[in-house]
mmCIF file of C-alpha atoms in Angstrom:
data_model
loop_
_atom_site.group_PDB
_atom_site.id
_atom_site.type_symbol
_atom_site.label_atom_id
_atom_site.label_comp_id
_atom_site.label_asym_id
_atom_site.label_seq_id
_atom_site.Cartn_x
_atom_site.Cartn_y
_atom_site.Cartn_z
ATOM 1 C CA MET A 1 33.551 -2.241 1.751
ATOM 2 C CA ALA A 2 30.350 -1.093 0.063
ATOM 3 C CA THR A 3 27.894 -3.885 -0.632
ATOM 4 C CA ALA A 4 24.859 -2.009 -1.955
ATOM 5 C CA TYR A 5 24.184 -2.180 -5.689
ATOM 6 C CA VAL A 6 21.746 -1.008 -8.364
ATOM 7 C CA GLU A 7 21.380 -2.492 -11.851
ATOM 8 C CA ASN A 8 19.003 -2.452 -14.776
ATOM 9 C CA MET A 9 17.099 -5.603 -15.660
ATOM 10 C CA THR A 10 14.036 -6.903 -17.460
ATOM 11 C CA TYR A 11 11.205 -8.340 -15.357
ATOM 12 C CA LEU A 12 8.735 -10.452 -17.349
ATOM 13 C CA GLY A 13 9.574 -8.375 -20.402
ATOM 14 C CA GLU A 14 9.271 -5.024 -18.608
ATOM 15 C CA PRO A 15 12.188 -2.633 -17.868
ATOM 16 C CA ALA A 16 12.945 -2.817 -14.154
ATOM 17 C CA ILE A 17 15.497 -1.927 -11.502
ATOM 18 C CA ARG A 18 17.161 -4.527 -9.306
ATOM 19 C CA ALA A 19 18.863 -3.261 -6.161
ATOM 20 C CA GLY A 20 20.177 -4.786 -2.993
ATOM 21 C CA ASN A 21 22.851 -5.315 -0.386
ATOM 22 C CA GLU A 22 24.267 -8.283 1.509
ATOM 23 C CA ARG A 23 20.909 -8.871 3.244
ATOM 24 C CA MET A 24 18.087 -8.036 0.835
ATOM 25 C CA GLU A 25 17.291 -7.616 -2.840
ATOM 26 C CA ILE A 26 14.369 -5.684 -4.321
ATOM 27 C CA ILE A 27 12.913 -5.280 -7.819
ATOM 28 C CA LEU A 28 11.014 -2.143 -8.855
ATOM 29 C CA VAL A 29 8.953 -1.970 -12.071
ATOM 30 C CA PRO A 30 8.236 1.705 -12.917
ATOM 31 C CA GLY A 31 6.021 0.846 -15.900
ATOM 32 C CA TRP A 32 3.679 -1.240 -13.762
ATOM 33 C CA GLY A 33 2.453 1.566 -11.546
ATOM 34 C CA SER A 34 5.830 1.954 -9.818
ATOM 35 C CA ASN A 35 5.303 -1.449 -8.246
ATOM 36 C CA LEU A 36 7.965 -2.697 -5.843
ATOM 37 C CA ILE A 37 7.205 -6.174 -7.096
ATOM 38 C CA SER A 38 9.763 -8.258 -5.197
ATOM 39 C CA ILE A 39 11.538 -8.287 -1.842
ATOM 40 C CA PHE A 40 13.983 -11.156 -1.320
ATOM 41 C CA HIS A 41 15.719 -12.062 1.950
ATOM 42 C CA LYS A 42 19.102 -13.571 1.117
ATOM 43 C CA GLU A 43 19.985 -15.358 4.348
ATOM 44 C CA LYS A 44 16.665 -17.202 4.397
ATOM 45 C CA ASN A 45 16.493 -17.557 0.586
ATOM 46 C CA ALA A 46 12.916 -16.313 0.847
ATOM 47 C CA SER A 47 10.646 -14.120 -1.268
ATOM 48 C CA LEU A 48 8.439 -11.955 0.934
ATOM 49 C CA LEU A 49 5.913 -10.685 -1.615
ATOM 50 C CA ARG A 50 3.485 -12.448 -3.925
ATOM 51 C CA THR A 51 4.845 -12.206 -7.473
ATOM 52 C CA PRO A 52 3.308 -13.094 -10.857
ATOM 53 C CA LYS A 53 4.556 -15.898 -13.095
ATOM 54 C CA SER A 54 3.813 -13.958 -16.298
ATOM 55 C CA ARG A 55 2.763 -10.548 -17.584
ATOM 56 C CA GLU A 56 -0.669 -11.957 -18.317
ATOM 57 C CA GLU A 57 -1.075 -13.185 -14.755
ATOM 58 C CA PHE A 58 -0.028 -9.799 -13.389
ATOM 59 C CA TRP A 59 -2.511 -7.835 -15.502
ATOM 60 C CA GLU A 60 -5.370 -10.178 -14.608
ATOM 61 C CA ASN A 61 -5.315 -8.664 -11.108
ATOM 62 C CA PRO A 62 -2.405 -6.257 -10.588
ATOM 63 C CA VAL A 63 -3.411 -5.259 -7.052
ATOM 64 C CA LEU A 64 -2.578 -8.761 -5.777
ATOM 65 C CA TYR A 65 1.150 -8.631 -6.576
ATOM 66 C CA GLY A 66 3.926 -6.623 -4.990
ATOM 67 C CA THR A 67 3.085 -3.213 -3.533
ATOM 68 C CA PRO A 68 0.415 -1.470 -5.673
ATOM 69 C CA ILE A 69 -0.077 2.244 -5.024
ATOM 70 C CA LEU A 70 -3.726 3.128 -4.436
ATOM 71 C CA PHE A 71 -4.790 6.727 -5.127
ATOM 72 C CA PRO A 72 -7.420 6.967 -3.868
ATOM 73 C CA PRO A 73 -7.496 3.748 -1.833
ATOM 74 C CA ASN A 74 -10.312 1.199 -1.771
ATOM 75 C CA ARG A 75 -13.936 1.878 -2.712
ATOM 76 C CA ILE A 76 -15.910 4.955 -3.699
ATOM 77 C CA GLY A 77 -19.636 4.249 -3.681
ATOM 78 C CA ASP A 78 -21.321 4.639 -7.092
ATOM 79 C CA GLY A 79 -17.961 5.768 -8.473
ATOM 80 C CA ARG A 80 -18.520 9.425 -7.670
ATOM 81 C CA PHE A 81 -18.455 12.092 -4.983
ATOM 82 C CA THR A 82 -18.810 15.872 -4.792
ATOM 83 C CA PHE A 83 -16.276 18.151 -3.145
ATOM 84 C CA ASN A 84 -16.288 21.983 -3.136
ATOM 85 C CA GLY A 85 -18.983 22.015 -5.803
ATOM 86 C CA ARG A 86 -17.125 19.701 -8.195
ATOM 87 C CA THR A 87 -18.402 16.172 -8.866
ATOM 88 C CA TYR A 88 -15.738 13.571 -9.562
ATOM 89 C CA HIS A 89 -16.642 10.545 -11.694
ATOM 90 C CA PHE A 90 -14.519 7.415 -11.373
ATOM 91 C CA ASP A 91 -14.679 4.236 -13.422
ATOM 92 C CA MET A 92 -17.122 1.715 -11.947
ATOM 93 C CA ASN A 93 -14.690 -1.211 -11.941
ATOM 94 C CA GLU A 94 -16.501 -3.203 -9.243
ATOM 95 C CA LYS A 95 -19.804 -3.449 -11.053
ATOM 96 C CA ASP A 96 -21.461 -6.071 -8.836
ATOM 97 C CA LYS A 97 -21.215 -3.701 -5.844
ATOM 98 C CA ARG A 98 -21.535 -0.451 -7.849
ATOM 99 C CA ASN A 99 -18.201 0.885 -6.658
ATOM 100 C CA HIS A 100 -15.004 2.337 -7.978
ATOM 101 C CA LEU A 101 -12.071 0.402 -6.545
ATOM 102 C CA HIS A 102 -8.442 1.376 -5.832
ATOM 103 C CA GLY A 103 -7.860 4.492 -7.907
ATOM 104 C CA PHE A 104 -5.938 5.109 -11.106
ATOM 105 C CA LEU A 105 -2.193 5.132 -10.388
ATOM 106 C CA TYR A 106 -1.413 1.416 -10.108
ATOM 107 C CA ARG A 107 -2.115 0.731 -13.794
ATOM 108 C CA GLU A 108 -0.172 3.668 -15.229
ATOM 109 C CA LYS A 109 3.411 3.944 -16.424
ATOM 110 C CA TRP A 110 5.631 5.905 -14.048
ATOM 111 C CA GLU A 111 8.918 7.554 -14.987
ATOM 112 C CA ARG A 112 12.239 6.591 -13.489
ATOM 113 C CA VAL A 113 13.887 9.601 -11.834
ATOM 114 C CA ARG A 114 16.989 8.074 -10.270
ATOM 115 C CA ALA A 115 18.519 4.807 -9.148
ATOM 116 C CA GLU A 116 21.769 5.038 -7.211
ATOM 117 C CA VAL A 117 23.776 3.993 -4.200
ATOM 118 C CA LYS A 118 24.553 6.772 -1.748
ATOM 119 C CA ASN A 119 26.591 6.088 1.399
ATOM 120 C CA ASP A 120 25.903 2.354 0.955
ATOM 121 C CA ARG A 121 22.172 3.004 0.869
ATOM 122 C CA VAL A 122 20.034 2.279 -2.185
ATOM 123 C CA VAL A 123 17.944 5.238 -3.383
ATOM 124 C CA LEU A 124 15.315 4.708 -6.094
ATOM 125 C CA GLU A 125 12.867 7.375 -7.279
ATOM 126 C CA THR A 126 9.947 7.305 -9.677
ATOM 127 C CA GLU A 127 7.385 9.937 -10.586
ATOM 128 C CA ILE A 128 4.052 10.320 -12.324
ATOM 129 C CA ASP A 129 2.664 13.520 -13.861
ATOM 130 C CA SER A 130 -1.122 13.300 -13.967
ATOM 131 C CA THR A 131 -1.451 15.597 -16.971
ATOM 132 C CA VAL A 132 0.156 13.155 -19.429
ATOM 133 C CA HIS A 133 -2.226 10.319 -18.534
ATOM 134 C CA PRO A 134 -5.696 10.744 -20.090
ATOM 135 C CA GLU A 135 -7.225 8.072 -17.842
ATOM 136 C CA ILE A 136 -6.207 10.082 -14.776
ATOM 137 C CA VAL A 137 -7.277 13.459 -16.176
ATOM 138 C CA ARG A 138 -10.688 12.077 -17.125
ATOM 139 C CA GLN A 139 -11.395 10.936 -13.565
ATOM 140 C CA PHE A 140 -9.452 13.464 -11.491
ATOM 141 C CA PRO A 141 -8.958 16.667 -13.538
ATOM 142 C CA HIS A 142 -6.226 18.291 -11.472
ATOM 143 C CA PRO A 143 -2.568 18.689 -12.423
ATOM 144 C CA PHE A 144 -0.577 16.905 -9.743
ATOM 145 C CA THR A 145 2.600 14.899 -9.302
ATOM 146 C CA VAL A 146 3.318 11.906 -7.115
ATOM 147 C CA ARG A 147 6.935 10.983 -6.467
ATOM 148 C CA MET A 148 7.896 7.694 -4.841
ATOM 149 C CA THR A 149 11.242 7.345 -3.065
ATOM 150 C CA TYR A 150 12.475 3.900 -2.015
ATOM 151 C CA LEU A 151 15.340 3.628 0.456
ATOM 152 C CA LEU A 152 17.010 0.275 1.178
ATOM 153 C CA GLU A 153 19.522 -0.039 3.989
ATOM 154 C CA GLY A 154 20.302 -3.340 5.684
ATOM 155 C CA GLU A 155 17.031 -5.176 6.229
ATOM 156 C CA ARG A 156 14.896 -2.047 6.126
ATOM 157 C CA ILE A 157 13.007 -0.587 3.150
ATOM 158 C CA GLN A 158 11.364 2.825 3.457
ATOM 159 C CA GLN A 159 8.743 4.115 0.995
ATOM 160 C CA ASN A 160 8.101 7.855 0.846
ATOM 161 C CA ALA A 161 5.229 9.207 -1.250
ATOM 162 C CA THR A 162 5.281 12.934 -2.031
ATOM 163 C CA ILE A 163 2.096 14.416 -3.503
ATOM 164 C CA LEU A 164 2.288 17.884 -5.087
ATOM 165 C CA ASN A 165 -0.782 19.911 -6.091
ATOM 166 C CA ARG A 166 0.138 21.865 -9.242
ATOM 167 C CA ASP A 167 -3.397 23.162 -9.724
ATOM 168 C CA LYS A 168 -4.904 26.549 -8.873
ATOM 169 C CA GLU A 169 -7.616 24.716 -6.934
ATOM 170 C CA ALA A 170 -7.442 22.572 -3.826
ATOM 171 C CA PHE A 171 -8.272 18.877 -4.122
ATOM 172 C CA PRO A 172 -9.158 16.049 -1.739
ATOM 173 C CA TRP A 173 -6.767 13.148 -1.571
ATOM 174 C CA GLY A 174 -6.193 9.741 -0.058
ATOM 175 C CA LEU A 175 -3.402 7.225 -0.636
ATOM 176 C CA GLY A 176 -2.714 3.651 0.374
ATOM 177 C CA TYR A 177 -0.890 0.459 -0.585
ATOM 178 C CA HIS A 178 -2.234 -3.007 -1.412
ATOM 179 C CA THR A 179 0.968 -4.759 -0.301
ATOM 180 C CA THR A 180 0.593 -8.514 -0.809
ATOM 181 C CA PHE A 181 2.808 -10.656 1.412
ATOM 182 C CA LEU A 182 3.264 -14.387 1.086
ATOM 183 C CA PHE A 183 1.587 -15.888 4.138
ATOM 184 C CA PRO A 184 1.612 -19.685 4.527
ATOM 185 C CA GLU A 185 -1.290 -19.946 6.960
ATOM 186 C CA ASP A 186 0.085 -22.986 8.801
ATOM 187 C CA ALA A 187 3.373 -21.266 9.580
ATOM 188 C CA CYS A 188 2.478 -17.627 10.272
ATOM 189 C CA THR A 189 0.803 -15.335 12.751
ATOM 190 C CA PHE A 190 -0.412 -11.811 12.028
ATOM 191 C CA SER A 191 -0.774 -8.818 14.327
ATOM 192 C CA LEU A 192 -2.048 -5.272 13.851
ATOM 193 C CA THR A 193 -2.125 -2.150 16.015
ATOM 194 C CA ALA A 194 -5.839 -1.590 15.485
ATOM 195 C CA GLU A 195 -8.101 0.426 17.777
ATOM 196 C CA LYS A 196 -11.549 -0.403 16.377
ATOM 197 C CA ARG A 197 -13.185 -2.001 13.348
ATOM 198 C CA TRP A 198 -15.367 -0.183 10.830
ATOM 199 C CA ILE A 199 -18.780 -1.778 10.295
ATOM 200 C CA LEU A 200 -19.223 -2.444 6.570
ATOM 201 C CA ASN A 201 -22.396 -2.953 4.552
ATOM 202 C CA GLU A 202 -22.996 -5.539 1.824
ATOM 203 C CA ARG A 203 -21.088 -3.330 -0.662
ATOM 204 C CA LEU A 204 -18.081 -3.323 1.702
ATOM 205 C CA LEU A 205 -18.609 0.386 2.400
ATOM 206 C CA PRO A 206 -18.417 1.744 5.958
ATOM 207 C CA THR A 207 -21.779 2.522 7.539
ATOM 208 C CA GLY A 208 -20.113 5.259 9.582
ATOM 209 C CA GLU A 209 -20.163 3.162 12.743
ATOM 210 C CA LEU A 210 -17.192 1.702 14.559
ATOM 211 C CA GLU A 211 -17.215 -1.401 16.730
ATOM 212 C CA GLU A 212 -14.944 -2.898 19.321
ATOM 213 C CA ILE A 213 -12.658 -5.680 18.122
ATOM 214 C CA GLU A 214 -13.797 -8.703 20.083
ATOM 215 C CA ASP A 215 -10.324 -10.267 20.202
ATOM 216 C CA ARG A 216 -8.344 -7.047 20.059
ATOM 217 C CA GLU A 217 -5.661 -8.254 22.455
ATOM 218 C CA GLN A 218 -5.012 -11.275 20.244
ATOM 219 C CA TRP A 219 -4.898 -9.073 17.142
ATOM 220 C CA GLN A 220 -2.155 -7.071 18.816
ATOM 221 C CA LYS A 221 -0.229 -10.140 19.990
ATOM 222 C CA GLY A 222 -0.617 -12.291 16.877
ATOM 223 C CA ILE A 223 -3.423 -14.442 15.485
ATOM 224 C CA ARG A 224 -3.758 -17.326 13.057
ATOM 225 C CA LEU A 225 -5.609 -16.499 9.850
ATOM 226 C CA LYS A 226 -6.094 -19.983 8.416
ATOM 227 C CA GLU A 227 -9.584 -20.232 6.882
ATOM 228 C CA ARG A 228 -10.428 -16.864 8.434
ATOM 229 C CA ALA A 229 -11.623 -14.807 5.470
ATOM 230 C CA LEU A 230 -10.918 -11.096 5.882
ATOM 231 C CA ASP A 231 -11.750 -7.949 3.963
ATOM 232 C CA ASP A 232 -12.002 -5.788 7.072
ATOM 233 C CA ALA A 233 -11.308 -2.100 7.693
ATOM 234 C CA PHE A 234 -9.727 -0.978 10.954
ATOM 235 C CA LEU A 235 -9.147 2.337 12.678
ATOM 236 C CA SER A 236 -5.493 2.440 13.604
ATOM 237 C CA SER A 237 -4.152 3.290 17.015
ATOM 238 C CA ALA A 238 -1.674 5.553 15.201
ATOM 239 C CA SER A 239 -0.054 8.382 17.110
ATOM 240 C CA PRO A 240 3.120 10.404 16.564
ATOM 241 C CA ARG A 241 4.938 8.427 19.259
ATOM 242 C CA GLY A 242 3.028 5.151 19.110
ATOM 243 C CA ARG A 243 3.314 2.069 16.925
ATOM 244 C CA ASN A 244 1.284 1.874 13.734
ATOM 245 C CA GLU A 245 2.144 -1.445 12.169
ATOM 246 C CA ALA A 246 1.260 -4.897 10.957
ATOM 247 C CA VAL A 247 3.581 -7.777 11.837
ATOM 248 C CA ILE A 248 3.939 -11.148 10.135
ATOM 249 C CA ALA A 249 5.825 -13.767 12.128
ATOM 250 C CA ASN A 250 6.861 -16.691 9.926
ATOM 251 C CA GLU A 251 7.757 -19.487 12.321
ATOM 252 C CA ARG A 252 8.875 -21.828 9.547
ATOM 253 C CA LEU A 253 11.458 -19.380 8.215
ATOM 254 C CA GLY A 254 12.270 -17.727 11.512
ATOM 255 C CA LEU A 255 11.492 -14.309 10.020
ATOM 256 C CA ARG A 256 9.600 -11.367 11.447
ATOM 257 C CA ILE A 257 8.286 -8.774 8.969
ATOM 258 C CA THR A 258 7.177 -5.429 10.390
ATOM 259 C CA TYR A 259 5.187 -3.202 8.048
ATOM 260 C CA TRP A 260 4.980 0.249 9.612
ATOM 261 C CA ALA A 261 3.290 3.493 8.640
ATOM 262 C CA ASP A 262 3.546 7.034 9.946
ATOM 263 C CA GLU A 263 0.685 8.864 11.659
ATOM 264 C CA ASN A 264 -0.779 10.028 8.331
ATOM 265 C CA PHE A 265 -2.079 6.485 7.854
ATOM 266 C CA LYS A 266 -5.086 6.344 10.164
ATOM 267 C CA HIS A 267 -6.611 3.153 8.768
ATOM 268 C CA TRP A 268 -5.727 -0.387 7.717
ATOM 269 C CA VAL A 269 -7.621 -2.850 5.575
ATOM 270 C CA VAL A 270 -6.692 -6.521 5.927
ATOM 271 C CA TYR A 271 -7.541 -8.795 2.999
ATOM 272 C CA ASN A 272 -6.716 -12.477 2.539
ATOM 273 C CA ALA A 273 -9.438 -13.813 0.186
ATOM 274 C CA ASP A 274 -10.781 -16.957 1.894
ATOM 275 C CA GLY A 275 -7.836 -17.479 4.245
ATOM 276 C CA LYS A 276 -6.529 -20.407 2.195
ATOM 277 C CA GLN A 277 -4.592 -18.733 -0.621
ATOM 278 C CA GLY A 278 -1.223 -18.265 1.072
ATOM 279 C CA PHE A 279 -1.189 -14.467 1.113
ATOM 280 C CA VAL A 280 -2.292 -11.558 3.257
ATOM 281 C CA CYS A 281 -2.629 -7.882 2.326
ATOM 282 C CA PRO A 282 -2.145 -5.428 5.196
ATOM 283 C CA GLU A 283 -3.166 -2.179 3.499
ATOM 284 C CA PRO A 284 -2.281 1.129 5.201
ATOM 285 C CA TYR A 285 -4.592 3.987 4.129
ATOM 286 C CA THR A 286 -4.558 7.714 4.813
ATOM 287 C CA TRP A 287 -8.350 7.734 4.390
ATOM 288 C CA VAL A 288 -10.899 5.060 5.100
ATOM 289 C CA THR A 289 -12.934 3.410 2.350
ATOM 290 C CA ASN A 290 -15.512 5.816 0.833
ATOM 291 C CA ALA A 291 -14.285 8.667 3.038
ATOM 292 C CA PRO A 292 -15.822 11.512 0.946
ATOM 293 C CA HIS A 293 -19.308 10.061 1.517
ATOM 294 C CA LEU A 294 -19.048 9.655 5.299
ATOM 295 C CA ASP A 295 -20.779 12.257 7.452
ATOM 296 C CA LEU A 296 -17.997 12.186 10.017
ATOM 297 C CA PRO A 297 -15.144 14.540 10.963
ATOM 298 C CA PRO A 298 -12.229 14.459 8.497
ATOM 299 C CA SER A 299 -9.945 13.960 11.493
ATOM 300 C CA LEU A 300 -11.581 10.537 11.834
ATOM 301 C CA THR A 301 -12.109 9.530 8.197
ATOM 302 C CA GLY A 302 -8.721 10.799 7.018
ATOM 303 C CA LEU A 303 -10.223 12.948 4.236
ATOM 304 C CA ARG A 304 -7.635 15.638 3.611
ATOM 305 C CA VAL A 305 -7.219 18.533 1.226
ATOM 306 C CA LEU A 306 -4.091 19.673 -0.593
ATOM 307 C CA ALA A 307 -4.015 23.414 -1.287
ATOM 308 C CA PRO A 308 -2.670 24.888 -4.549
ATOM 309 C CA GLY A 309 1.113 24.559 -4.627
ATOM 310 C CA GLU A 310 1.132 22.477 -1.460
ATOM 311 C CA GLN A 311 2.926 19.161 -1.129
ATOM 312 C CA ILE A 312 3.010 16.461 1.511
ATOM 313 C CA THR A 313 5.309 13.491 2.118
ATOM 314 C CA ILE A 314 3.978 10.382 3.850
ATOM 315 C CA LYS A 315 6.079 7.423 4.923
ATOM 316 C CA THR A 316 5.786 3.666 5.277
ATOM 317 C CA GLY A 317 8.362 0.943 5.538
ATOM 318 C CA ILE A 318 9.120 -2.748 5.808
ATOM 319 C CA SER A 319 11.674 -4.052 8.302
ATOM 320 C CA VAL A 320 12.782 -7.678 8.446
ATOM 321 C CA SER A 321 14.487 -9.438 11.319
ATOM 322 C CA VAL A 322 15.702 -12.988 11.844
ATOM 323 C CA ASP A 323 14.355 -14.767 14.896
ATOM 324 C CA SER A 324 17.364 -15.401 17.128
ATOM 325 C CA ARG A 325 15.747 -18.637 18.336
ATOM 326 C CA ASP A 326 15.859 -20.086 14.816
#
């Protein structure tokens, strides 16, 4: 008997889609940057993501709730860069460090394309057309489309992002997610398949140098983050056949959350404020912070170019498992 379902709802006054099955329930808010704002595990009666209590709280800092889409991800020094003779100017929204931060998609209204159950699998799709959003056109004057596809089956959610260049010119691109998981520091460990750490300056921009991770083995096995403030950028050990993932093990709930990304995501940023706020953001990026300004090979920085008419699909996902020892 089919157990998957999709229904319309209102989330804090905003039209939303609720979908689920016998194991999980998710809520997607297209009008809030296509934010997958909630993931709920039914057996454990547990919310996995940090969610706002009100619309006002959400808009105070929308990148710290749910799964914000960052395009481009993280910081661009001085809010500008030049590529192929064109200079791009982005809003300087981190004024104290003179940076642009996190792109322009997470604040915009996306359109719902479909929401259905197919073969007992939930399929949700949203889309944004850059040309109908003046704030996007002003900063990134290329016609392009991004389509998000969310697939829920059992305890696994897959997110596919498809970027289509509708321009007659090529453009540089980078995409990431600021996924904000609940993380009670006393009850959780965190691991990451990181190869090296980027050295950052006082503006949190990479210097171009990489360093060894002093406790790399522990990072890969699982570490405690209590009172360990992080806003660190890592080079992933991503490979087509290797693991590229962050794992949260919640001992109190007996849950293991694996956040995986395909080989297009060469970098992760890990942010947890001061290590006392009960959340952690493992952020998979296709390009590293400030990539257009780094005098390094694009194969390392992740700076990529989409040709006219070209499209690319990149994949991430969240899998949840119950600890059999619980």
